[in-house]
Amino acid sequence: MRKLAGNVVVAIIIALFLLVLLAIITGTFIGVLSFVGITYSSMGSLFLFFGVIILVDSAIYLPARLIRRHLPTQFLFAVYILENLIALFFADLWMSSVSLTIGALLGASVIFGLLEYALSDNER
């Protein structure tokens, strides 16, 4: 049952990713991002923002992995959310050309944490 739930979550996230890709292609991406509370000065700065998120998340990965190793399974999702929240917060802090509202920051952290949790091998 848990594997089925994980597959459903992955399918939903992939569908959302495809929807965002379609929005980028059709040009409605700007309206979607401003609706959820993300503002940016240019599309290049938005892509650079995602690059900064990847760099910060890579720096956080090893300590978070050590923490996840010693926690019970029911707390893993919270660690994934916290890891993404830290990465998004520092990327938002360092880049003045992109800004996120608190709601967008928390929402993106939960979505990315859910994706990482669903794709990770949580069996010990």
Short mmCIF file of C-alpha atoms in Angstrom, two decimals:
data_model
loop_
_atom_site.label_atom_id
_atom_site.label_comp_id
_atom_site.label_asym_id
_atom_site.label_seq_id
_atom_site.Cartn_x
_atom_site.Cartn_y
_atom_site.Cartn_z
CA MET A 1 0.00 0.00 0.00
CA ARG A 2 2.82 2.39 0.87
CA LYS A 3 4.54 1.69 -2.45
CA LEU A 4 1.29 2.49 -4.30
CA ALA A 5 0.95 5.77 -2.39
CA GLY A 6 4.53 6.67 -3.28
CA ASN A 7 3.87 5.93 -6.94
CA VAL A 8 0.75 8.09 -6.90
CA VAL A 9 2.70 10.97 -5.36
CA VAL A 10 5.44 10.64 -7.97
CA ALA A 11 2.83 10.56 -10.75
CA ILE A 12 1.18 13.72 -9.39
CA ILE A 13 4.50 15.53 -9.12
CA ILE A 14 5.48 14.51 -12.66
CA ALA A 15 2.10 15.78 -13.89
CA LEU A 16 2.70 19.10 -12.11
CA PHE A 17 6.18 19.31 -13.65
CA LEU A 18 4.71 18.73 -17.11
CA LEU A 19 2.07 21.38 -16.41
CA VAL A 20 4.80 23.88 -15.47
CA LEU A 21 6.74 22.93 -18.61
CA LEU A 22 3.63 23.52 -20.70
CA ALA A 23 3.14 26.87 -18.95
CA ILE A 24 6.71 27.88 -19.80
CA ILE A 25 6.19 26.96 -23.43
CA THR A 26 2.90 28.82 -23.73
CA GLY A 27 4.09 31.87 -21.80
CA THR A 28 1.67 31.61 -18.88
CA PHE A 29 4.50 30.74 -16.49
CA ILE A 30 4.87 34.35 -15.33
CA GLY A 31 1.25 34.49 -14.21
CA VAL A 32 1.50 31.14 -12.41
CA LEU A 33 4.62 32.17 -10.48
CA SER A 34 3.25 35.55 -9.51
CA PHE A 35 0.03 33.84 -8.37
CA VAL A 36 1.96 31.57 -5.96
CA GLY A 37 4.14 34.41 -4.67
CA ILE A 38 7.38 34.12 -6.64
CA THR A 39 8.72 37.26 -8.31
CA TYR A 40 11.80 37.49 -10.46
CA SER A 41 13.47 40.04 -12.70
CA SER A 42 14.20 37.79 -15.68
CA MET A 43 13.92 34.19 -16.80
CA GLY A 44 17.72 33.90 -16.59
CA SER A 45 17.69 34.94 -12.95
CA LEU A 46 15.02 32.31 -12.29
CA PHE A 47 17.19 29.58 -13.82
CA LEU A 48 20.19 30.86 -11.87
CA PHE A 49 18.03 30.70 -8.72
CA PHE A 50 17.39 27.00 -9.34
CA GLY A 51 21.15 26.52 -9.85
CA VAL A 52 21.85 28.18 -6.50
CA ILE A 53 19.25 25.92 -4.88
CA ILE A 54 21.03 22.87 -6.29
CA LEU A 55 24.41 24.10 -4.99
CA VAL A 56 23.09 24.86 -1.50
CA ASP A 57 21.19 21.57 -1.39
CA SER A 58 24.37 19.73 -2.38
CA ALA A 59 26.23 21.35 0.52
CA ILE A 60 23.44 20.35 2.94
CA TYR A 61 23.12 16.80 1.58
CA LEU A 62 25.87 15.07 3.58
CA PRO A 63 24.93 16.42 7.04
CA ALA A 64 21.25 15.75 6.32
CA ARG A 65 22.06 12.21 5.21
CA LEU A 66 23.90 11.58 8.48
CA ILE A 67 20.91 12.91 10.42
CA ARG A 68 18.45 10.82 8.40
CA ARG A 69 20.48 7.68 9.08
CA HIS A 70 19.92 8.00 12.84
CA LEU A 71 16.25 8.98 12.82
CA PRO A 72 13.20 6.72 12.80
CA THR A 73 11.37 6.45 9.47
CA GLN A 74 8.43 8.59 10.58
CA PHE A 75 10.71 11.65 10.94
CA LEU A 76 12.38 11.36 7.52
CA PHE A 77 9.77 13.46 5.74
CA ALA A 78 10.36 16.31 8.20
CA VAL A 79 14.12 16.18 7.55
CA TYR A 80 13.52 16.34 3.78
CA ILE A 81 11.26 19.37 4.24
CA LEU A 82 13.79 21.07 6.53
CA GLU A 83 16.63 20.39 4.10
CA ASN A 84 14.67 21.96 1.23
CA LEU A 85 13.51 24.85 3.39
CA ILE A 86 17.11 25.72 4.25
CA ALA A 87 18.21 25.48 0.61
CA LEU A 88 15.34 27.66 -0.63
CA PHE A 89 15.81 30.18 2.18
CA PHE A 90 19.50 30.71 1.48
CA ALA A 91 18.98 30.85 -2.28
CA ASP A 92 16.26 33.46 -1.73
CA LEU A 93 18.50 35.35 0.67
CA TRP A 94 21.49 35.42 -1.72
CA MET A 95 19.60 36.38 -4.87
CA SER A 96 17.92 39.75 -4.80
CA SER A 97 16.50 39.30 -8.31
CA VAL A 98 14.22 36.46 -7.14
CA SER A 99 12.00 36.65 -4.09
CA LEU A 100 9.61 34.18 -2.51
CA THR A 101 6.80 34.83 -0.08
CA ILE A 102 6.66 32.75 3.11
CA GLY A 103 3.81 30.71 1.64
CA ALA A 104 5.76 29.98 -1.55
CA LEU A 105 8.84 29.08 0.49
CA LEU A 106 6.95 26.64 2.71
CA GLY A 107 4.88 25.24 -0.16
CA ALA A 108 7.92 24.59 -2.35
CA SER A 109 9.74 23.00 0.60
CA VAL A 110 6.85 20.61 1.20
CA ILE A 111 6.53 19.74 -2.50
CA PHE A 112 10.27 19.14 -2.93
CA GLY A 113 10.44 17.24 0.37
CA LEU A 114 7.52 15.06 -0.71
CA LEU A 115 9.23 14.34 -4.01
CA GLU A 116 12.53 13.42 -2.33
CA TYR A 117 10.74 11.26 0.25
CA ALA A 118 8.77 9.43 -2.45
CA LEU A 119 11.84 8.80 -4.57
CA SER A 120 14.14 7.78 -1.71
CA ASP A 121 14.73 4.27 -0.51
CA ASN A 122 13.31 4.48 3.01
CA GLU A 123 13.73 0.80 3.79
CA ARG A 124 16.49 0.21 6.31
#
